[in-house]
mmCIF file of C-alpha atoms and ligand atoms in Angstrom:
data_model
loop_
_atom_site.group_PDB
_atom_site.id
_atom_site.type_symbol
_atom_site.label_atom_id
_atom_site.label_comp_id
_atom_site.label_asym_id
_atom_site.label_seq_id
_atom_site.Cartn_x
_atom_site.Cartn_y
_atom_site.Cartn_z
ATOM 1 C CA MET A 29 9.299 -36.540 16.649
ATOM 2 C CA PHE A 30 8.961 -33.118 18.277
ATOM 3 C CA SER A 31 11.339 -32.400 21.129
ATOM 4 C CA LYS A 32 10.269 -30.551 24.237
ATOM 5 C CA HIS A 33 12.172 -27.390 24.994
ATOM 6 C CA SER A 34 12.190 -26.061 28.523
ATOM 7 C CA CYS A 35 13.680 -22.585 28.152
ATOM 8 C CA CYS A 36 10.368 -20.819 28.318
ATOM 9 C CA GLY A 37 8.780 -22.273 31.409
ATOM 10 C CA HIS A 38 5.798 -23.861 29.683
ATOM 11 C CA ARG A 39 5.168 -26.863 27.533
ATOM 12 C CA SER A 40 6.157 -26.224 24.005
ATOM 13 C CA ARG A 41 6.928 -28.378 21.054
ATOM 14 C CA THR A 42 9.868 -27.338 18.987
ATOM 15 C CA VAL A 43 10.484 -28.326 15.465
ATOM 16 C CA ALA A 44 14.212 -28.517 16.161
ATOM 17 C CA ALA A 45 14.150 -32.178 15.254
ATOM 18 C CA LEU A 46 13.108 -31.179 11.792
ATOM 19 C CA PHE A 47 15.772 -28.523 11.491
ATOM 20 C CA PRO A 48 19.233 -29.944 12.088
ATOM 21 C CA ALA A 49 20.849 -26.465 12.157
ATOM 22 C CA THR A 50 18.487 -25.270 14.860
ATOM 23 C CA ALA A 51 18.927 -28.464 16.853
ATOM 24 C CA LEU A 52 22.713 -28.185 16.618
ATOM 25 C CA ALA A 53 22.619 -24.557 17.725
ATOM 26 C CA LEU A 54 20.540 -25.515 20.755
ATOM 27 C CA LEU A 55 22.868 -28.410 21.634
ATOM 28 C CA LEU A 56 25.981 -26.295 21.390
ATOM 29 C CA GLY A 57 24.467 -23.754 23.710
ATOM 30 C CA PHE A 58 24.690 -20.864 21.327
ATOM 31 C CA GLY A 59 21.031 -21.316 20.625
ATOM 32 C CA ASP A 60 20.233 -18.016 22.276
ATOM 33 C CA ASN A 61 16.660 -16.979 22.860
ATOM 34 C CA LEU A 62 16.427 -15.791 19.300
ATOM 35 C CA VAL A 63 16.851 -19.300 17.996
ATOM 36 C CA ALA A 64 15.155 -20.969 20.938
ATOM 37 C CA GLN A 65 12.019 -18.917 20.820
ATOM 38 C CA SER A 66 11.620 -18.993 17.090
ATOM 39 C CA HIS A 67 10.518 -21.997 15.073
ATOM 40 C CA ARG A 68 8.013 -23.165 17.615
ATOM 41 C CA LEU A 69 4.602 -24.648 17.299
ATOM 42 C CA GLU A 70 2.407 -25.196 20.339
ATOM 43 C CA LYS A 71 -0.778 -27.236 20.511
ATOM 44 C CA LYS A 72 -3.637 -27.242 23.008
ATOM 45 C CA SER A 73 -7.291 -28.247 23.115
ATOM 46 C CA PHE A 74 -9.763 -25.726 21.684
ATOM 47 C CA GLY A 75 -12.895 -27.507 22.896
ATOM 48 C CA LYS A 76 -15.464 -29.656 21.125
ATOM 49 C CA THR A 77 -17.445 -28.840 17.997
ATOM 50 C CA PRO A 78 -21.282 -28.934 18.164
ATOM 51 C CA ASP A 79 -20.913 -32.546 16.883
ATOM 52 C CA GLY A 80 -18.706 -33.449 19.863
ATOM 53 C CA VAL A 81 -15.369 -33.647 18.038
ATOM 54 C CA GLU A 82 -12.367 -32.298 19.937
ATOM 55 C CA VAL A 83 -10.410 -29.703 17.987
ATOM 56 C CA PHE A 84 -7.098 -28.032 18.719
ATOM 57 C CA LEU A 85 -5.440 -24.664 18.727
ATOM 58 C CA TYR A 86 -1.959 -24.354 17.251
ATOM 59 C CA THR A 87 0.339 -21.413 17.832
ATOM 60 C CA LEU A 88 3.071 -20.391 15.426
ATOM 61 C CA LYS A 89 5.644 -17.910 16.787
ATOM 62 C CA ASN A 90 8.659 -16.198 15.332
ATOM 63 C CA ALA A 91 11.758 -14.664 16.913
ATOM 64 C CA SER A 92 10.450 -11.114 16.827
ATOM 65 C CA GLY A 93 7.397 -12.038 18.858
ATOM 66 C CA MET A 94 4.735 -12.300 16.197
ATOM 67 C CA GLU A 95 2.231 -15.024 16.968
ATOM 68 C CA VAL A 96 -0.530 -16.651 14.952
ATOM 69 C CA LYS A 97 -3.116 -19.026 16.391
ATOM 70 C CA ILE A 98 -4.955 -21.439 14.125
ATOM 71 C CA THR A 99 -7.555 -24.076 14.894
ATOM 72 C CA ASN A 100 -8.235 -27.154 12.808
ATOM 73 C CA PHE A 101 -11.973 -26.326 13.066
ATOM 74 C CA GLY A 102 -12.443 -24.709 9.666
ATOM 75 C CA GLY A 103 -8.696 -24.048 9.480
ATOM 76 C CA ARG A 104 -9.443 -20.738 11.160
ATOM 77 C CA ILE A 105 -6.964 -18.084 12.206
ATOM 78 C CA THR A 106 -8.195 -17.228 15.690
ATOM 79 C CA ALA A 107 -5.629 -14.604 16.742
ATOM 80 C CA LEU A 108 -2.663 -12.790 15.224
ATOM 81 C CA GLN A 109 -0.356 -10.667 17.363
ATOM 82 C CA ALA A 110 1.487 -7.970 15.422
ATOM 83 C CA PRO A 111 3.642 -5.101 16.742
ATOM 84 C CA ASP A 112 2.876 -1.396 16.386
ATOM 85 C CA ARG A 113 5.467 1.325 15.781
ATOM 86 C CA ASN A 114 6.383 1.236 19.514
ATOM 87 C CA ARG A 115 6.725 -2.570 19.445
ATOM 88 C CA LYS A 116 3.474 -2.955 21.354
ATOM 89 C CA PHE A 117 1.662 -6.098 20.241
ATOM 90 C CA ALA A 118 -2.060 -6.323 19.541
ATOM 91 C CA ASP A 119 -4.343 -8.976 18.150
ATOM 92 C CA VAL A 120 -5.275 -7.704 14.688
ATOM 93 C CA VAL A 121 -7.862 -10.333 13.666
ATOM 94 C CA LEU A 122 -11.384 -10.850 14.945
ATOM 95 C CA GLY A 123 -11.511 -14.152 16.798
ATOM 96 C CA PHE A 124 -12.855 -16.140 19.727
ATOM 97 C CA ASP A 125 -11.146 -18.073 22.497
ATOM 98 C CA SER A 126 -12.886 -21.409 21.960
ATOM 99 C CA VAL A 127 -14.506 -23.345 19.163
ATOM 100 C CA ASP A 128 -17.933 -22.439 20.555
ATOM 101 C CA GLY A 129 -17.359 -18.780 19.771
ATOM 102 C CA PHE A 130 -16.829 -19.629 16.097
ATOM 103 C CA ALA A 131 -19.388 -22.397 15.715
ATOM 104 C CA THR A 132 -22.424 -21.179 17.644
ATOM 105 C CA GLY A 133 -24.542 -18.030 17.937
ATOM 106 C CA PRO A 134 -24.488 -15.154 15.471
ATOM 107 C CA ALA A 135 -20.752 -15.584 14.743
ATOM 108 C CA ALA A 136 -21.415 -18.970 13.126
ATOM 109 C CA GLY A 137 -22.458 -17.303 9.875
ATOM 110 C CA GLY A 138 -19.552 -14.842 9.806
ATOM 111 C CA TYR A 139 -16.757 -17.100 8.502
ATOM 112 C CA PHE A 140 -14.371 -15.520 11.044
ATOM 113 C CA GLY A 141 -10.764 -16.419 10.142
ATOM 114 C CA ALA A 142 -11.913 -19.439 8.151
ATOM 115 C CA LEU A 143 -10.692 -21.388 5.174
ATOM 116 C CA ILE A 144 -13.382 -21.067 2.524
ATOM 117 C CA GLY A 145 -14.303 -23.735 -0.014
ATOM 118 C CA ARG A 146 -15.117 -25.380 -2.178
ATOM 119 C CA TYR A 147 -16.158 -22.152 -3.795
ATOM 120 C CA GLY A 148 -15.252 -18.847 -2.173
ATOM 121 C CA ASN A 149 -17.798 -16.050 -2.559
ATOM 122 C CA ARG A 150 -20.970 -16.512 -4.608
ATOM 123 C CA LEU A 151 -22.263 -18.951 -7.197
ATOM 124 C CA ALA A 152 -25.474 -17.735 -8.846
ATOM 125 C CA HIS A 153 -28.396 -20.032 -7.954
ATOM 126 C CA GLY A 154 -25.821 -22.467 -6.466
ATOM 127 C CA ARG A 155 -25.441 -23.859 -9.958
ATOM 128 C CA PHE A 156 -22.901 -24.320 -12.731
ATOM 129 C CA THR A 157 -22.421 -26.387 -15.856
ATOM 130 C CA LEU A 158 -19.188 -28.240 -16.559
ATOM 131 C CA ASP A 159 -18.516 -30.513 -19.542
ATOM 132 C CA GLY A 160 -22.220 -30.448 -20.403
ATOM 133 C CA HIS A 161 -23.372 -31.538 -16.947
ATOM 134 C CA THR A 162 -25.257 -29.149 -14.650
ATOM 135 C CA TYR A 163 -24.451 -29.359 -10.938
ATOM 136 C CA GLN A 164 -26.821 -27.954 -8.331
ATOM 137 C CA GLY A 165 -25.781 -27.166 -4.749
ATOM 138 C CA PRO A 166 -27.628 -25.544 -1.836
ATOM 139 C CA THR A 167 -28.523 -21.859 -1.933
ATOM 140 C CA ASN A 168 -27.571 -20.535 1.484
ATOM 141 C CA GLU A 169 -27.805 -16.800 0.742
ATOM 142 C CA GLY A 170 -31.067 -15.857 -0.914
ATOM 143 C CA THR A 171 -30.985 -17.351 -4.385
ATOM 144 C CA ASN A 172 -27.200 -17.911 -4.343
ATOM 145 C CA MET A 173 -24.616 -20.152 -2.801
ATOM 146 C CA LEU A 174 -22.178 -18.276 -0.560
ATOM 147 C CA HIS A 175 -18.750 -19.572 0.512
ATOM 148 C CA GLY A 176 -19.295 -23.215 -0.376
ATOM 149 C CA GLY A 177 -22.892 -23.792 0.728
ATOM 150 C CA THR A 178 -24.587 -24.663 4.003
ATOM 151 C CA SER A 179 -21.639 -26.672 5.243
ATOM 152 C CA GLY A 180 -18.492 -25.362 3.619
ATOM 153 C CA PHE A 181 -14.842 -25.944 4.531
ATOM 154 C CA ASP A 182 -15.139 -23.332 7.305
ATOM 155 C CA LYS A 183 -17.237 -25.811 9.312
ATOM 156 C CA LYS A 184 -15.140 -28.927 8.729
ATOM 157 C CA VAL A 185 -12.633 -30.490 11.085
ATOM 158 C CA TRP A 186 -9.317 -30.693 9.243
ATOM 159 C CA THR A 187 -6.535 -33.120 10.122
ATOM 160 C CA ALA A 188 -3.472 -31.243 11.296
ATOM 161 C CA LYS A 189 0.214 -32.008 10.970
ATOM 162 C CA GLU A 190 3.197 -30.033 12.238
ATOM 163 C CA THR A 191 5.690 -29.516 9.443
ATOM 164 C CA SER A 192 7.946 -26.905 7.835
ATOM 165 C CA SER A 193 7.688 -24.630 4.834
ATOM 166 C CA HIS A 194 10.636 -22.754 3.329
ATOM 167 C CA GLY A 195 12.558 -23.345 6.561
ATOM 168 C CA ASP A 196 9.795 -21.942 8.751
ATOM 169 C CA PRO A 197 7.565 -23.882 11.135
ATOM 170 C CA ALA A 198 4.231 -24.667 9.583
ATOM 171 C CA LEU A 199 0.877 -26.180 10.295
ATOM 172 C CA GLU A 200 -0.424 -28.378 7.510
ATOM 173 C CA LEU A 201 -4.154 -28.995 7.340
ATOM 174 C CA HIS A 202 -5.810 -31.596 5.212
ATOM 175 C CA TYR A 203 -9.434 -32.217 4.259
ATOM 176 C CA LEU A 204 -10.950 -34.712 1.845
ATOM 177 C CA SER A 205 -14.179 -33.319 0.466
ATOM 178 C CA PRO A 206 -16.221 -36.261 -0.825
ATOM 179 C CA ASP A 207 -17.752 -36.457 -4.296
ATOM 180 C CA ASN A 208 -21.042 -34.529 -4.485
ATOM 181 C CA GLN A 209 -20.496 -32.643 -1.202
ATOM 182 C CA GLU A 210 -22.633 -29.478 -1.430
ATOM 183 C CA GLY A 211 -23.315 -30.523 -5.023
ATOM 184 C CA PHE A 212 -19.686 -30.334 -6.226
ATOM 185 C CA PRO A 213 -18.301 -33.216 -8.309
ATOM 186 C CA GLY A 214 -15.187 -35.229 -7.472
ATOM 187 C CA ASN A 215 -13.388 -36.317 -4.342
ATOM 188 C CA LEU A 216 -11.332 -33.220 -3.658
ATOM 189 C CA ASN A 217 -8.134 -33.579 -1.633
ATOM 190 C CA VAL A 218 -7.210 -30.238 -0.130
ATOM 191 C CA THR A 219 -4.052 -29.321 1.756
ATOM 192 C CA VAL A 220 -3.502 -25.906 3.298
ATOM 193 C CA ARG A 221 -0.200 -24.998 4.902
ATOM 194 C CA TYR A 222 0.135 -22.016 7.228
ATOM 195 C CA SER A 223 3.662 -20.826 8.024
ATOM 196 C CA LEU A 224 5.133 -17.813 9.761
ATOM 197 C CA ASP A 225 8.475 -16.404 8.637
ATOM 198 C CA GLU A 226 11.027 -14.242 10.391
ATOM 199 C CA LYS A 227 9.958 -11.168 8.417
ATOM 200 C CA ASN A 228 6.481 -11.224 9.976
ATOM 201 C CA GLY A 229 4.895 -12.861 6.958
ATOM 202 C CA LEU A 230 2.043 -15.303 7.383
ATOM 203 C CA ARG A 231 2.100 -17.523 4.329
ATOM 204 C CA ILE A 232 -0.804 -19.712 3.209
ATOM 205 C CA ASP A 233 -0.138 -22.367 0.571
ATOM 206 C CA TYR A 234 -3.143 -24.183 -0.875
ATOM 207 C CA THR A 235 -2.992 -27.329 -3.011
ATOM 208 C CA ALA A 236 -5.807 -29.547 -4.256
ATOM 209 C CA THR A 237 -6.379 -32.525 -6.512
ATOM 210 C CA THR A 238 -9.566 -34.172 -7.720
ATOM 211 C CA ASP A 239 -10.683 -37.441 -9.313
ATOM 212 C CA LYS A 240 -13.429 -35.797 -11.444
ATOM 213 C CA ALA A 241 -13.484 -32.444 -13.213
ATOM 214 C CA THR A 242 -14.702 -29.835 -10.738
ATOM 215 C CA VAL A 243 -14.508 -26.129 -9.848
ATOM 216 C CA LEU A 244 -12.917 -24.565 -6.797
ATOM 217 C CA ASN A 245 -12.050 -21.208 -5.305
ATOM 218 C CA LEU A 246 -10.176 -21.345 -2.012
ATOM 219 C CA THR A 247 -9.470 -18.422 0.281
ATOM 220 C CA ASN A 248 -9.100 -17.306 3.870
ATOM 221 C CA HIS A 249 -11.731 -15.103 5.461
ATOM 222 C CA SER A 250 -9.826 -13.300 8.241
ATOM 223 C CA TYR A 251 -11.245 -10.009 9.465
ATOM 224 C CA PHE A 252 -8.442 -7.529 10.135
ATOM 225 C CA ASN A 253 -8.338 -4.372 12.190
ATOM 226 C CA LEU A 254 -4.765 -3.080 12.382
ATOM 227 C CA GLU A 255 -5.578 -0.912 15.372
ATOM 228 C CA GLY A 256 -6.551 -4.107 17.201
ATOM 229 C CA ALA A 257 -9.569 -6.413 17.193
ATOM 230 C CA GLY A 258 -12.468 -4.759 18.978
ATOM 231 C CA SER A 259 -11.521 -1.245 17.851
ATOM 232 C CA GLN A 260 -14.616 0.502 16.617
ATOM 233 C CA THR A 261 -13.877 1.023 12.933
ATOM 234 C CA VAL A 262 -11.512 0.408 10.036
ATOM 235 C CA LEU A 263 -12.741 3.477 8.200
ATOM 236 C CA ASN A 264 -9.678 5.520 9.229
ATOM 237 C CA GLU A 265 -7.230 2.980 7.841
ATOM 238 C CA ARG A 266 -5.637 3.618 4.455
ATOM 239 C CA LEU A 267 -5.877 1.161 1.611
ATOM 240 C CA THR A 268 -4.023 0.659 -1.655
ATOM 241 C CA ILE A 269 -5.113 -2.027 -4.143
ATOM 242 C CA ASP A 270 -3.027 -2.752 -7.214
ATOM 243 C CA ALA A 271 -6.087 -3.064 -9.443
ATOM 244 C CA ASN A 272 -7.194 -0.941 -12.380
ATOM 245 C CA ARG A 273 -10.428 -2.897 -12.718
ATOM 246 C CA PHE A 274 -13.132 -4.601 -10.669
ATOM 247 C CA THR A 275 -16.121 -6.863 -11.308
ATOM 248 C CA PRO A 276 -19.369 -4.913 -10.663
ATOM 249 C CA VAL A 277 -22.290 -6.787 -9.132
ATOM 250 C CA ASP A 278 -26.055 -7.019 -9.377
ATOM 251 C CA ALA A 279 -28.520 -6.658 -6.484
ATOM 252 C CA THR A 280 -27.673 -10.154 -5.187
ATOM 253 C CA LEU A 281 -23.916 -9.432 -5.313
ATOM 254 C CA ILE A 282 -23.405 -11.708 -8.309
ATOM 255 C CA PRO A 283 -20.983 -10.240 -10.886
ATOM 256 C CA THR A 284 -22.768 -8.848 -13.914
ATOM 257 C CA GLY A 285 -19.951 -10.299 -16.040
ATOM 258 C CA ALA A 286 -18.539 -6.884 -16.887
ATOM 259 C CA ILE A 287 -14.998 -5.950 -15.970
ATOM 260 C CA GLU A 288 -14.913 -2.197 -15.379
ATOM 261 C CA ASN A 289 -12.295 0.444 -14.744
ATOM 262 C CA VAL A 290 -12.076 1.787 -11.205
ATOM 263 C CA ALA A 291 -10.905 5.184 -12.488
ATOM 264 C CA GLY A 292 -13.260 7.982 -11.475
ATOM 265 C CA THR A 293 -15.235 5.795 -9.033
ATOM 266 C CA PRO A 294 -15.155 5.380 -5.229
ATOM 267 C CA VAL A 295 -13.658 1.916 -5.747
ATOM 268 C CA ASP A 296 -10.420 3.390 -7.055
ATOM 269 C CA PHE A 297 -7.733 2.441 -4.500
ATOM 270 C CA ARG A 298 -4.763 2.660 -6.854
ATOM 271 C CA LYS A 299 -3.375 5.367 -4.578
ATOM 272 C CA ALA A 300 -3.463 5.038 -0.778
ATOM 273 C CA THR A 301 -6.924 6.244 0.282
ATOM 274 C CA VAL A 302 -8.668 6.480 3.641
ATOM 275 C CA ILE A 303 -11.243 3.674 3.530
ATOM 276 C CA GLY A 304 -14.087 5.764 4.942
ATOM 277 C CA SER A 305 -13.504 8.804 2.783
ATOM 278 C CA ARG A 306 -15.910 7.733 0.013
ATOM 279 C CA ILE A 307 -17.804 4.778 1.496
ATOM 280 C CA ASN A 308 -21.061 6.733 1.859
ATOM 281 C CA GLU A 309 -20.963 8.387 -1.552
ATOM 282 C CA GLU A 310 -23.989 8.176 -3.815
ATOM 283 C CA ASN A 311 -22.888 5.266 -5.940
ATOM 284 C CA GLU A 312 -24.934 2.350 -7.172
ATOM 285 C CA GLN A 313 -22.244 -0.270 -6.513
ATOM 286 C CA LEU A 314 -21.579 0.999 -2.985
ATOM 287 C CA LYS A 315 -25.321 0.839 -2.324
ATOM 288 C CA LEU A 316 -25.556 -2.739 -3.581
ATOM 289 C CA GLY A 317 -22.493 -3.765 -1.570
ATOM 290 C CA LYS A 318 -23.739 -1.875 1.529
ATOM 291 C CA GLY A 319 -20.209 -0.493 1.527
ATOM 292 C CA TYR A 320 -17.152 -2.133 -0.010
ATOM 293 C CA ASP A 321 -17.776 -5.752 -0.951
ATOM 294 C CA PHE A 322 -16.196 -6.135 -4.377
ATOM 295 C CA ASN A 323 -13.795 -8.314 -6.283
ATOM 296 C CA PHE A 324 -10.814 -6.394 -7.617
ATOM 297 C CA VAL A 325 -8.977 -7.586 -10.726
ATOM 298 C CA LEU A 326 -5.317 -7.515 -9.725
ATOM 299 C CA ASN A 327 -2.834 -5.918 -12.135
ATOM 300 C CA HIS A 328 -0.138 -8.551 -11.539
ATOM 301 C CA PRO A 329 -1.936 -11.904 -11.362
ATOM 302 C CA GLY A 330 0.330 -14.789 -10.405
ATOM 303 C CA ASP A 331 3.134 -12.489 -9.238
ATOM 304 C CA LEU A 332 3.930 -13.240 -5.613
ATOM 305 C CA SER A 333 6.540 -10.462 -5.518
ATOM 306 C CA ALA A 334 4.034 -7.681 -6.279
ATOM 307 C CA VAL A 335 2.212 -5.976 -3.416
ATOM 308 C CA ALA A 336 -1.423 -6.635 -4.294
ATOM 309 C CA VAL A 337 -2.919 -4.786 -1.346
ATOM 310 C CA LYS A 338 -1.525 -2.548 1.376
ATOM 311 C CA VAL A 339 -3.380 -1.492 4.521
ATOM 312 C CA GLU A 340 -1.941 1.197 6.808
ATOM 313 C CA ASP A 341 -3.227 2.225 10.214
ATOM 314 C CA PRO A 342 -2.024 5.778 10.868
ATOM 315 C CA LYS A 343 -2.805 5.479 14.589
ATOM 316 C CA SER A 344 -0.704 2.416 15.475
ATOM 317 C CA GLY A 345 1.652 2.547 12.501
ATOM 318 C CA ARG A 346 0.840 -1.055 11.652
ATOM 319 C CA VAL A 347 1.020 -1.984 7.986
ATOM 320 C CA MET A 348 -0.190 -5.132 6.276
ATOM 321 C CA GLU A 349 0.841 -6.026 2.742
ATOM 322 C CA VAL A 350 -0.861 -8.806 0.836
ATOM 323 C CA PHE A 351 0.931 -10.831 -1.847
ATOM 324 C CA THR A 352 -0.883 -13.484 -3.840
ATOM 325 C CA THR A 353 -0.770 -15.734 -6.861
ATOM 326 C CA GLU A 354 -4.534 -15.293 -7.257
ATOM 327 C CA PRO A 355 -6.011 -13.027 -9.949
ATOM 328 C CA GLY A 356 -8.479 -11.279 -7.639
ATOM 329 C CA VAL A 357 -9.165 -10.053 -4.137
ATOM 330 C CA GLN A 358 -12.491 -9.444 -2.412
ATOM 331 C CA PHE A 359 -12.312 -6.287 -0.334
ATOM 332 C CA TYR A 360 -15.115 -6.336 2.243
ATOM 333 C CA THR A 361 -15.607 -3.741 4.985
ATOM 334 C CA GLY A 362 -17.537 -5.822 7.525
ATOM 335 C CA ASN A 363 -20.857 -4.367 6.391
ATOM 336 C CA PHE A 364 -22.744 -7.281 7.949
ATOM 337 C CA LEU A 365 -21.087 -6.924 11.353
ATOM 338 C CA ASN A 366 -23.646 -5.351 13.659
ATOM 339 C CA GLY A 367 -22.313 -5.464 17.184
ATOM 340 C CA THR A 368 -24.174 -8.658 18.145
ATOM 341 C CA VAL A 369 -20.997 -10.712 18.250
ATOM 342 C CA ARG A 370 -18.559 -10.518 21.158
ATOM 343 C CA GLY A 371 -15.128 -12.067 20.737
ATOM 344 C CA ILE A 372 -11.670 -11.882 22.276
ATOM 345 C CA GLY A 373 -11.372 -8.221 21.318
ATOM 346 C CA GLY A 374 -14.809 -7.195 22.661
ATOM 347 C CA VAL A 375 -17.875 -6.370 20.591
ATOM 348 C CA TYR A 376 -17.356 -6.630 16.845
ATOM 349 C CA ALA A 377 -19.112 -3.517 15.573
ATOM 350 C CA TYR A 378 -20.388 -2.505 12.121
ATOM 351 C CA ARG A 379 -17.422 -1.946 9.798
ATOM 352 C CA SER A 380 -14.950 -2.638 12.579
ATOM 353 C CA ALA A 381 -12.870 -4.964 10.403
ATOM 354 C CA LEU A 382 -11.975 -5.615 6.786
ATOM 355 C CA CYS A 383 -11.434 -8.789 4.793
ATOM 356 C CA LEU A 384 -9.051 -9.209 1.888
ATOM 357 C CA GLU A 385 -10.040 -12.540 0.408
ATOM 358 C CA THR A 386 -7.538 -13.445 -2.304
ATOM 359 C CA GLN A 387 -9.420 -15.479 -4.863
ATOM 360 C CA HIS A 388 -10.581 -16.234 -8.376
ATOM 361 C CA PHE A 389 -13.550 -14.093 -9.311
ATOM 362 C CA PRO A 390 -16.970 -14.776 -7.763
ATOM 363 C CA ASP A 391 -19.321 -16.907 -9.885
ATOM 364 C CA SER A 392 -16.549 -17.653 -12.412
ATOM 365 C CA PRO A 393 -18.066 -20.990 -13.533
ATOM 366 C CA ASN A 394 -20.961 -18.958 -14.979
ATOM 367 C CA HIS A 395 -18.747 -16.356 -16.693
ATOM 368 C CA PRO A 396 -16.556 -17.797 -19.449
ATOM 369 C CA ASN A 397 -14.708 -14.454 -19.717
ATOM 370 C CA PHE A 398 -13.362 -14.801 -16.142
ATOM 371 C CA PRO A 399 -10.175 -16.802 -15.366
ATOM 372 C CA SER A 400 -11.088 -20.473 -15.156
ATOM 373 C CA THR A 401 -11.724 -22.175 -11.795
ATOM 374 C CA VAL A 402 -11.885 -25.663 -13.317
ATOM 375 C CA LEU A 403 -9.658 -28.383 -11.871
ATOM 376 C CA ARG A 404 -9.252 -31.666 -13.719
ATOM 377 C CA PRO A 405 -7.952 -35.073 -12.597
ATOM 378 C CA GLY A 406 -4.179 -35.328 -12.960
ATOM 379 C CA LYS A 407 -3.690 -31.593 -12.351
ATOM 380 C CA THR A 408 -2.755 -29.953 -9.053
ATOM 381 C CA PHE A 409 -4.334 -26.686 -8.001
ATOM 382 C CA ARG A 410 -1.772 -24.404 -6.318
ATOM 383 C CA SER A 411 -2.256 -21.019 -4.752
ATOM 384 C CA THR A 412 -0.244 -18.914 -2.309
ATOM 385 C CA THR A 413 -1.062 -15.793 -0.318
ATOM 386 C CA ILE A 414 1.198 -13.945 2.126
ATOM 387 C CA TYR A 415 0.012 -11.389 4.677
ATOM 388 C CA ARG A 416 3.123 -9.462 5.768
ATOM 389 C CA PHE A 417 3.135 -7.135 8.784
ATOM 390 C CA SER A 418 5.439 -4.170 9.332
ATOM 391 C CA THR A 419 5.230 -0.660 10.761
ATOM 392 C CA GLU A 420 5.731 2.902 9.613
HETATM 393 C C1 GLA B 511 -17.686 -12.091 1.806
HETATM 394 C C2 GLA B 511 -18.835 -11.612 1.045
HETATM 395 C C3 GLA B 511 -19.652 -10.699 1.894
HETATM 396 C C4 GLA B 511 -20.087 -11.405 3.154
HETATM 397 C C5 GLA B 511 -18.890 -11.948 3.869
HETATM 398 C C6 GLA B 511 -19.282 -12.799 5.042
HETATM 399 O O1 GLA B 511 -16.766 -11.108 2.001
HETATM 400 O O2 GLA B 511 -18.478 -10.987 -0.166
HETATM 401 O O3 GLA B 511 -20.767 -10.247 1.192
HETATM 402 O O4 GLA B 511 -20.947 -12.455 2.841
HETATM 403 O O5 GLA B 511 -18.113 -12.726 3.002
HETATM 404 O O6 GLA B 511 -20.147 -12.156 5.913
#
C-alpha cells in the first residue's frame, strides 16, 4: 500500500499512494523536493519491551524539516526536531533512543513522551463512584492513583497504522483496554492519531468508546525544553496561559475542589512571564507542588482556535503554542527530575523541562463541580490538542 521513494538515499515509505495529488506530482516529475520530502512516514525497530515484544519507531516529517518520532510503546513521542530563529534544528523533547531507555531504570516512572490513560493525573485513593457503584484501582503514588495506575497506557504496546489526517501523514495508534483493567469498568477502545502539518503543528486526536459507563482522562506527557533537550533549565523560558483560574491542591496534590482566581498569585500566567521569576516565592501551593504542578482552568474550553498556552525561549527564539479542546492543562516544571536519568539530550536535570498536559481536571470523578469525565456506551469521546512550533 505504501510506495517506496528513492529520492533521499534511504528506505522511506511515502504515503503518496494515499494522496493522489502527491502521487501525480511525483509521477509528472514536478514533485520537487518540497513535495517529495513532505508527507513521509518512516518505520524502524525500536527494540523489545521488558516482556519481549518488538516495538517500532515511526518518523513523521514535513517539508520544512520538522520531524517527530513516535514509538508504539506507550504511544510515546521520543524526539521532536524544531527550528530556531536561525533555522537550526534541535530536539525539544526529553527522550531516549530505544525502548529500554523509556521502560527501564529511573526513567520508567517518568512518563516521558507518553500517552496517559485511562485517567491522566490523580484519582484520590484510586477510587471513584459511578452510577452507585464504587470502583477501586491501585494506588501507585502514596494514597492516590497517578496516570492510570501501576500499568497505565504509557506502558502498553499499541497497534500502529499509517494513515492520514486533514491531508497530512499520520500515525494511528489503537489500544483496547479490557474491562476492569486497573479497576476501571468497561472495555475501552482507544484510538490516538498523531499528525504533522506543514505549519509545524503536531496534532493529536483522541477518540474512545466503551461498552460500560466509565471515566477517562487522556493526555500526552511530553517534556519540552525549547532550548533543546538536555539544556539545564526551563526557568528562563516565558510562559503565557489563557487561564483566569486554577484548581488548588492538598498535600497529596489532589484538588481541594475549589476553583480559585490566579490573580495576585505566582500562578498567574495571563501575561507572558519568565517561568523562574516566582517559582521560589513563599507560597503554599508552590510548596505543595514543589514548583509548578497545577491544573489551569482554560478560559476558552473546547475552542481549538484559541491559544491556550504559549512558551517562548528567548535564547533560541523557539515558540510553542498549544491549542486544545480540553478544559484544562497541567503545567508541570519537571520538579521530580533529578539528574539521574540520561537520555538522547544528555542528563535530564531538575526543572530542565516542562509538561503541558491538556486534560480534564485531576480527580474529576470525585468532584461533581468539575467538568464530567464520564463516558457512556453509545457515545464517542473526542479530544484534540495541537502543539505548534514557530520562532520569533
Ligand atoms: C504530572 C504530575 C506530576 C508528576 C508528573 C510525572 O505532571 O502532575 O506531579 O507526577 O506527572 O512525574
